[in-house]
Every structure is written in C-alpha cells, then in structure tokens.
C-alpha cells in the first residue's frame, strides 16, 4: 500500500523542508519515500506544495499526487472546499489552526480532521514563521507508523539553526494536536 501526503502552505513556513524531513523519517523507519515539491519563483508568502509518497515496497510511480490520503494544511487561509474533494475517502487532514473553522467542519464529509496551533507554538519557542517542525510533531502523533524519536533525530540533523527551539516545537505540537472525530 502506498501512502500519499500533500503539504500545502506558504513560502517561508517550511513546507518543502517538512516534506523532506518526513521522507527521511519514513526512510529510517523502513519505508521507501518519494518526495517532491511544486512552487514558482514567487516570493515569501506565495503558495507552496510539498508531496510525499511512502510505501513498504519500492515505488515505481513517477507521477504527481492528485488524490492524497493525507493533507497537511499549513496555512488555513489557503482552504477552499474543493481542496477536500481531492482527498481520498476516509483521509486525514491536519490543519495549522487554534480550532477548526466552520468552513472546514462543514466540508469534512468522511474525512478525519485534526488541528494544532503550529504558528502559536513556533512563536512561543522563537521560530517565527517556520512552523514545519511543529506541524511534523503533530502529524507524527497521528501516524502509528512514525516514531517520535526517529523524527527528533531527523530534526537534529536537518535544521540549520535553532535546533533546540525546533525540537521544543516538535514536542509541544506532538502533545497538543487534537483529532476531531
């Protein structure tokens, strides 16, 4: 079985790095990852998409991901109801938000929704706009296939600065994520 994940956020939030770090964590957990990103030459704040495909078997697909199993929405202002239409039945959506806005709940269908205030966590530990490690901590909590210790090690080796702050954001988000049934 192949798990397909889409990260959707804005430039400067760490969308690309989040998908790359998650790919490395899955690799260390014995999966085959395939990671790629889509963004233009726009400046900070423009929409950015990161994609990750993982499987216990070698992945032979070489195409984009149009119907992901999971969506990690790093910027809630990018939400449009049509976004949920592309997610597979019973899929998971993780949103960077203090709570879930009505528009998201109204569009839920049979999707599982979770939220974490990744921006608030990043601000509280001194990371500013870079919310990628907070988002990864929350996402790790929602996936039984991932071990937080493996993700900690990947973060230690991957982030160029503020390592302790990033690890703190990872831990806090892991503890604070809320799954809405």
PDB file of C-alpha atoms in Angstrom:
ATOM      1  CA  UNK A   1       0.000   0.000   0.000  1.00  0.00           C
ATOM      2  CA  UNK A   2       1.216   3.484  -0.855  1.00  0.00           C
ATOM      3  CA  UNK A   3       0.530   6.437   1.449  1.00  0.00           C
ATOM      4  CA  UNK A   4       0.335   9.774  -0.382  1.00  0.00           C
ATOM      5  CA  UNK A   5       0.699  13.030   1.550  1.00  0.00           C
ATOM      6  CA  UNK A   6       0.287  16.617   0.392  1.00  0.00           C
ATOM      7  CA  UNK A   7       1.688  19.586   2.315  1.00  0.00           C
ATOM      8  CA  UNK A   8       0.097  22.899   1.376  1.00  0.00           C
ATOM      9  CA  UNK A   9       1.263  26.182   2.811  1.00  0.00           C
ATOM     10  CA  UNK A  10       3.061  29.415   2.100  1.00  0.00           C
ATOM     11  CA  UNK A  11       6.663  30.159   1.277  1.00  0.00           C
ATOM     12  CA  UNK A  12       8.636  30.699   4.477  1.00  0.00           C
ATOM     13  CA  UNK A  13       6.639  28.215   6.570  1.00  0.00           C
ATOM     14  CA  UNK A  14       8.969  25.331   5.779  1.00  0.00           C
ATOM     15  CA  UNK A  15       6.673  23.313   3.504  1.00  0.00           C
ATOM     16  CA  UNK A  16       9.491  21.841   1.406  1.00  0.00           C
ATOM     17  CA  UNK A  17      11.712  21.079   4.380  1.00  0.00           C
ATOM     18  CA  UNK A  18       8.793  19.469   6.249  1.00  0.00           C
ATOM     19  CA  UNK A  19       8.159  17.020   3.411  1.00  0.00           C
ATOM     20  CA  UNK A  20      11.895  16.270   3.134  1.00  0.00           C
ATOM     21  CA  UNK A  21      12.324  15.658   6.871  1.00  0.00           C
ATOM     22  CA  UNK A  22       9.238  13.433   6.937  1.00  0.00           C
ATOM     23  CA  UNK A  23      10.604  11.477   3.964  1.00  0.00           C
ATOM     24  CA  UNK A  24      13.857  10.909   5.858  1.00  0.00           C
ATOM     25  CA  UNK A  25      11.971   9.784   8.981  1.00  0.00           C
ATOM     26  CA  UNK A  26       9.932   7.293   6.951  1.00  0.00           C
ATOM     27  CA  UNK A  27      13.119   6.034   5.272  1.00  0.00           C
ATOM     28  CA  UNK A  28      14.695   5.386   8.668  1.00  0.00           C
ATOM     29  CA  UNK A  29      11.516   3.559   9.697  1.00  0.00           C
ATOM     30  CA  UNK A  30      11.977   1.106   6.819  1.00  0.00           C
ATOM     31  CA  UNK A  31       9.793   2.727   4.160  1.00  0.00           C
ATOM     32  CA  UNK A  32      10.627   3.771   0.619  1.00  0.00           C
ATOM     33  CA  UNK A  33       9.916   7.514   0.302  1.00  0.00           C
ATOM     34  CA  UNK A  34       9.432   9.639  -2.786  1.00  0.00           C
ATOM     35  CA  UNK A  35       9.415  13.384  -2.145  1.00  0.00           C
ATOM     36  CA  UNK A  36       8.941  16.382  -4.451  1.00  0.00           C
ATOM     37  CA  UNK A  37       7.699  19.968  -4.299  1.00  0.00           C
ATOM     38  CA  UNK A  38       5.879  22.451  -6.509  1.00  0.00           C
ATOM     39  CA  UNK A  39       6.447  26.174  -6.266  1.00  0.00           C
ATOM     40  CA  UNK A  40       7.082  29.081  -8.577  1.00  0.00           C
ATOM     41  CA  UNK A  41       9.610  31.862  -8.450  1.00  0.00           C
ATOM     42  CA  UNK A  42       7.330  33.923  -6.251  1.00  0.00           C
ATOM     43  CA  UNK A  43       8.476  35.461  -3.033  1.00  0.00           C
ATOM     44  CA  UNK A  44       7.885  34.506   0.562  1.00  0.00           C
ATOM     45  CA  UNK A  45       4.189  34.050   1.274  1.00  0.00           C
ATOM     46  CA  UNK A  46       3.254  32.504  -2.081  1.00  0.00           C
ATOM     47  CA  UNK A  47       1.505  29.096  -2.074  1.00  0.00           C
ATOM     48  CA  UNK A  48       3.860  26.106  -1.948  1.00  0.00           C
ATOM     49  CA  UNK A  49       3.033  22.407  -2.262  1.00  0.00           C
ATOM     50  CA  UNK A  50       5.168  19.556  -0.999  1.00  0.00           C
ATOM     51  CA  UNK A  51       4.370  15.941  -1.785  1.00  0.00           C
ATOM     52  CA  UNK A  52       5.462  12.684  -0.221  1.00  0.00           C
ATOM     53  CA  UNK A  53       4.691   9.139  -1.251  1.00  0.00           C
ATOM     54  CA  UNK A  54       5.779   6.270   1.044  1.00  0.00           C
ATOM     55  CA  UNK A  55       5.470   2.509   0.889  1.00  0.00           C
ATOM     56  CA  UNK A  56       6.975  -0.653   2.341  1.00  0.00           C
ATOM     57  CA  UNK A  57       7.551  -1.710  -1.286  1.00  0.00           C
ATOM     58  CA  UNK A  58       9.634   0.078  -3.907  1.00  0.00           C
ATOM     59  CA  UNK A  59       7.646   2.873  -5.526  1.00  0.00           C
ATOM     60  CA  UNK A  60       7.533   2.716  -9.292  1.00  0.00           C
ATOM     61  CA  UNK A  61       5.081   5.582  -9.824  1.00  0.00           C
ATOM     62  CA  UNK A  62       6.601   8.683 -11.377  1.00  0.00           C
ATOM     63  CA  UNK A  63       3.615  10.980 -11.461  1.00  0.00           C
ATOM     64  CA  UNK A  64       2.211  13.772  -9.360  1.00  0.00           C
ATOM     65  CA  UNK A  65      -0.095  13.249  -6.417  1.00  0.00           C
ATOM     66  CA  UNK A  66      -3.601  14.453  -7.239  1.00  0.00           C
ATOM     67  CA  UNK A  67      -5.623  12.455  -4.685  1.00  0.00           C
ATOM     68  CA  UNK A  68      -3.618  12.281  -1.455  1.00  0.00           C
ATOM     69  CA  UNK A  69      -4.522  10.124   1.519  1.00  0.00           C
ATOM     70  CA  UNK A  70      -3.491  12.942   3.849  1.00  0.00           C
ATOM     71  CA  UNK A  71      -3.404  16.722   3.583  1.00  0.00           C
ATOM     72  CA  UNK A  72      -1.272  18.866   5.867  1.00  0.00           C
ATOM     73  CA  UNK A  73      -2.698  22.383   5.547  1.00  0.00           C
ATOM     74  CA  UNK A  74      -0.025  24.672   6.945  1.00  0.00           C
ATOM     75  CA  UNK A  75      -1.893  27.884   6.134  1.00  0.00           C
ATOM     76  CA  UNK A  76      -5.630  27.753   6.837  1.00  0.00           C
ATOM     77  CA  UNK A  77      -6.240  30.822   4.652  1.00  0.00           C
ATOM     78  CA  UNK A  78      -5.473  28.648   1.604  1.00  0.00           C
ATOM     79  CA  UNK A  79      -8.517  26.460   2.309  1.00  0.00           C
ATOM     80  CA  UNK A  80     -11.246  26.217  -0.285  1.00  0.00           C
ATOM     81  CA  UNK A  81     -13.925  23.476  -0.076  1.00  0.00           C
ATOM     82  CA  UNK A  82     -12.715  21.970  -3.368  1.00  0.00           C
ATOM     83  CA  UNK A  83      -9.433  21.119  -1.637  1.00  0.00           C
ATOM     84  CA  UNK A  84     -11.180  18.379   0.354  1.00  0.00           C
ATOM     85  CA  UNK A  85     -12.688  16.864  -2.804  1.00  0.00           C
ATOM     86  CA  UNK A  86      -9.270  15.634  -3.900  1.00  0.00           C
ATOM     87  CA  UNK A  87      -8.532  13.739  -0.663  1.00  0.00           C
ATOM     88  CA  UNK A  88      -9.211  10.006  -0.663  1.00  0.00           C
ATOM     89  CA  UNK A  89     -12.237   8.655   1.215  1.00  0.00           C
ATOM     90  CA  UNK A  90     -11.518   8.427   4.941  1.00  0.00           C
ATOM     91  CA  UNK A  91      -8.370  10.511   4.553  1.00  0.00           C
ATOM     92  CA  UNK A  92      -6.741  12.680   7.184  1.00  0.00           C
ATOM     93  CA  UNK A  93      -6.437  16.471   7.203  1.00  0.00           C
ATOM     94  CA  UNK A  94      -4.123  18.224   9.661  1.00  0.00           C
ATOM     95  CA  UNK A  95      -4.660  21.981   9.900  1.00  0.00           C
ATOM     96  CA  UNK A  96      -2.444  24.665  11.409  1.00  0.00           C
ATOM     97  CA  UNK A  97      -5.145  26.424  13.410  1.00  0.00           C
ATOM     98  CA  UNK A  98      -6.181  27.074  17.027  1.00  0.00           C
ATOM     99  CA  UNK A  99      -9.503  25.456  16.209  1.00  0.00           C
ATOM    100  CA  UNK A 100     -11.282  24.258  13.115  1.00  0.00           C
ATOM    101  CA  UNK A 101     -13.124  26.993  11.226  1.00  0.00           C
ATOM    102  CA  UNK A 102     -16.749  26.287  10.357  1.00  0.00           C
ATOM    103  CA  UNK A 103     -15.931  26.089   6.633  1.00  0.00           C
ATOM    104  CA  UNK A 104     -13.612  23.153   7.276  1.00  0.00           C
ATOM    105  CA  UNK A 105     -16.059  21.347   9.541  1.00  0.00           C
ATOM    106  CA  UNK A 106     -18.865  21.883   7.027  1.00  0.00           C
ATOM    107  CA  UNK A 107     -16.726  20.369   4.254  1.00  0.00           C
ATOM    108  CA  UNK A 108     -15.488  17.447   6.363  1.00  0.00           C
ATOM    109  CA  UNK A 109     -17.553  14.635   4.874  1.00  0.00           C
ATOM    110  CA  UNK A 110     -15.976  11.349   5.976  1.00  0.00           C
ATOM    111  CA  UNK A 111     -12.504  12.831   6.437  1.00  0.00           C
ATOM    112  CA  UNK A 112     -10.669  12.783   9.753  1.00  0.00           C
ATOM    113  CA  UNK A 113      -9.731  16.306  10.845  1.00  0.00           C
ATOM    114  CA  UNK A 114      -7.020  17.308  13.280  1.00  0.00           C
ATOM    115  CA  UNK A 115      -5.662  20.686  14.254  1.00  0.00           C
ATOM    116  CA  UNK A 116      -2.743  22.173  16.118  1.00  0.00           C
ATOM    117  CA  UNK A 117      -1.753  25.798  16.664  1.00  0.00           C
ATOM    118  CA  UNK A 118       1.607  25.307  14.962  1.00  0.00           C
ATOM    119  CA  UNK A 119       2.066  29.045  14.443  1.00  0.00           C
ATOM    120  CA  UNK A 120       1.388  29.769  18.110  1.00  0.00           C
ATOM    121  CA  UNK A 121       3.842  27.047  19.126  1.00  0.00           C
ATOM    122  CA  UNK A 122       6.506  28.302  16.706  1.00  0.00           C
ATOM    123  CA  UNK A 123       6.064  31.848  18.025  1.00  0.00           C
ATOM    124  CA  UNK A 124       6.269  30.697  21.650  1.00  0.00           C
ATOM    125  CA  UNK A 125       9.643  28.985  21.127  1.00  0.00           C
ATOM    126  CA  UNK A 126      11.135  31.714  18.929  1.00  0.00           C
ATOM    127  CA  UNK A 127      10.812  30.211  15.448  1.00  0.00           C
ATOM    128  CA  UNK A 128       8.591  32.859  13.851  1.00  0.00           C
ATOM    129  CA  UNK A 129       7.057  31.785  10.526  1.00  0.00           C
ATOM    130  CA  UNK A 130       8.893  28.448  10.373  1.00  0.00           C
ATOM    131  CA  UNK A 131       6.212  26.036  11.566  1.00  0.00           C
ATOM    132  CA  UNK A 132       7.470  22.879   9.869  1.00  0.00           C
ATOM    133  CA  UNK A 133       8.778  21.106  12.971  1.00  0.00           C
ATOM    134  CA  UNK A 134       5.605  21.897  14.918  1.00  0.00           C
ATOM    135  CA  UNK A 135       3.491  20.501  12.086  1.00  0.00           C
ATOM    136  CA  UNK A 136       5.665  17.377  11.928  1.00  0.00           C
ATOM    137  CA  UNK A 137       5.299  16.795  15.663  1.00  0.00           C
ATOM    138  CA  UNK A 138       1.515  16.919  15.372  1.00  0.00           C
ATOM    139  CA  UNK A 139       1.491  14.716  12.277  1.00  0.00           C
ATOM    140  CA  UNK A 140       3.746  12.157  13.960  1.00  0.00           C
ATOM    141  CA  UNK A 141       1.218  11.797  16.786  1.00  0.00           C
ATOM    142  CA  UNK A 142      -1.485  10.930  14.252  1.00  0.00           C
ATOM    143  CA  UNK A 143       0.546   8.219  12.492  1.00  0.00           C
ATOM    144  CA  UNK A 144       1.306   4.932  14.237  1.00  0.00           C
ATOM    145  CA  UNK A 145       3.971   4.174  11.596  1.00  0.00           C
ATOM    146  CA  UNK A 146       6.181   7.022  12.803  1.00  0.00           C
ATOM    147  CA  UNK A 147       8.297   7.072  15.941  1.00  0.00           C
ATOM    148  CA  UNK A 148       8.826  10.457  17.574  1.00  0.00           C
ATOM    149  CA  UNK A 149      12.423   9.585  18.470  1.00  0.00           C
ATOM    150  CA  UNK A 150      13.269   8.952  14.816  1.00  0.00           C
ATOM    151  CA  UNK A 151      11.721  12.294  13.891  1.00  0.00           C
ATOM    152  CA  UNK A 152      13.689  14.015  16.689  1.00  0.00           C
ATOM    153  CA  UNK A 153      16.923  12.661  15.241  1.00  0.00           C
ATOM    154  CA  UNK A 154      15.996  13.799  11.730  1.00  0.00           C
ATOM    155  CA  UNK A 155      15.205  17.298  13.028  1.00  0.00           C
ATOM    156  CA  UNK A 156      18.531  17.431  14.914  1.00  0.00           C
ATOM    157  CA  UNK A 157      20.384  16.583  11.717  1.00  0.00           C
ATOM    158  CA  UNK A 158      18.296  18.659   9.294  1.00  0.00           C
ATOM    159  CA  UNK A 159      17.555  22.080  10.724  1.00  0.00           C
ATOM    160  CA  UNK A 160      20.302  24.613  10.042  1.00  0.00           C
ATOM    161  CA  UNK A 161      19.713  26.743  13.152  1.00  0.00           C
ATOM    162  CA  UNK A 162      17.721  26.904  16.386  1.00  0.00           C
ATOM    163  CA  UNK A 163      17.892  23.145  16.873  1.00  0.00           C
ATOM    164  CA  UNK A 164      16.624  23.182  20.473  1.00  0.00           C
ATOM    165  CA  UNK A 165      13.756  25.513  19.573  1.00  0.00           C
ATOM    166  CA  UNK A 166      12.745  23.215  16.715  1.00  0.00           C
ATOM    167  CA  UNK A 167      12.856  20.168  18.984  1.00  0.00           C
ATOM    168  CA  UNK A 168      10.706  22.004  21.539  1.00  0.00           C
ATOM    169  CA  UNK A 169       8.161  22.882  18.810  1.00  0.00           C
ATOM    170  CA  UNK A 170       8.122  19.231  17.707  1.00  0.00           C
ATOM    171  CA  UNK A 171       7.412  18.053  21.272  1.00  0.00           C
ATOM    172  CA  UNK A 172       4.775  20.684  22.062  1.00  0.00           C
ATOM    173  CA  UNK A 173       2.809  20.033  18.878  1.00  0.00           C
ATOM    174  CA  UNK A 174       3.020  16.269  19.458  1.00  0.00           C
ATOM    175  CA  UNK A 175       1.345  16.841  22.835  1.00  0.00           C
ATOM    176  CA  UNK A 176      -1.176  19.474  21.720  1.00  0.00           C
ATOM    177  CA  UNK A 177      -2.620  18.122  18.463  1.00  0.00           C
ATOM    178  CA  UNK A 178      -6.374  17.483  18.595  1.00  0.00           C
ATOM    179  CA  UNK A 179      -8.169  14.907  16.451  1.00  0.00           C
ATOM    180  CA  UNK A 180     -11.819  15.745  15.739  1.00  0.00           C
ATOM    181  CA  UNK A 181     -13.945  12.629  15.278  1.00  0.00           C
TER     182      UNK A 181
END
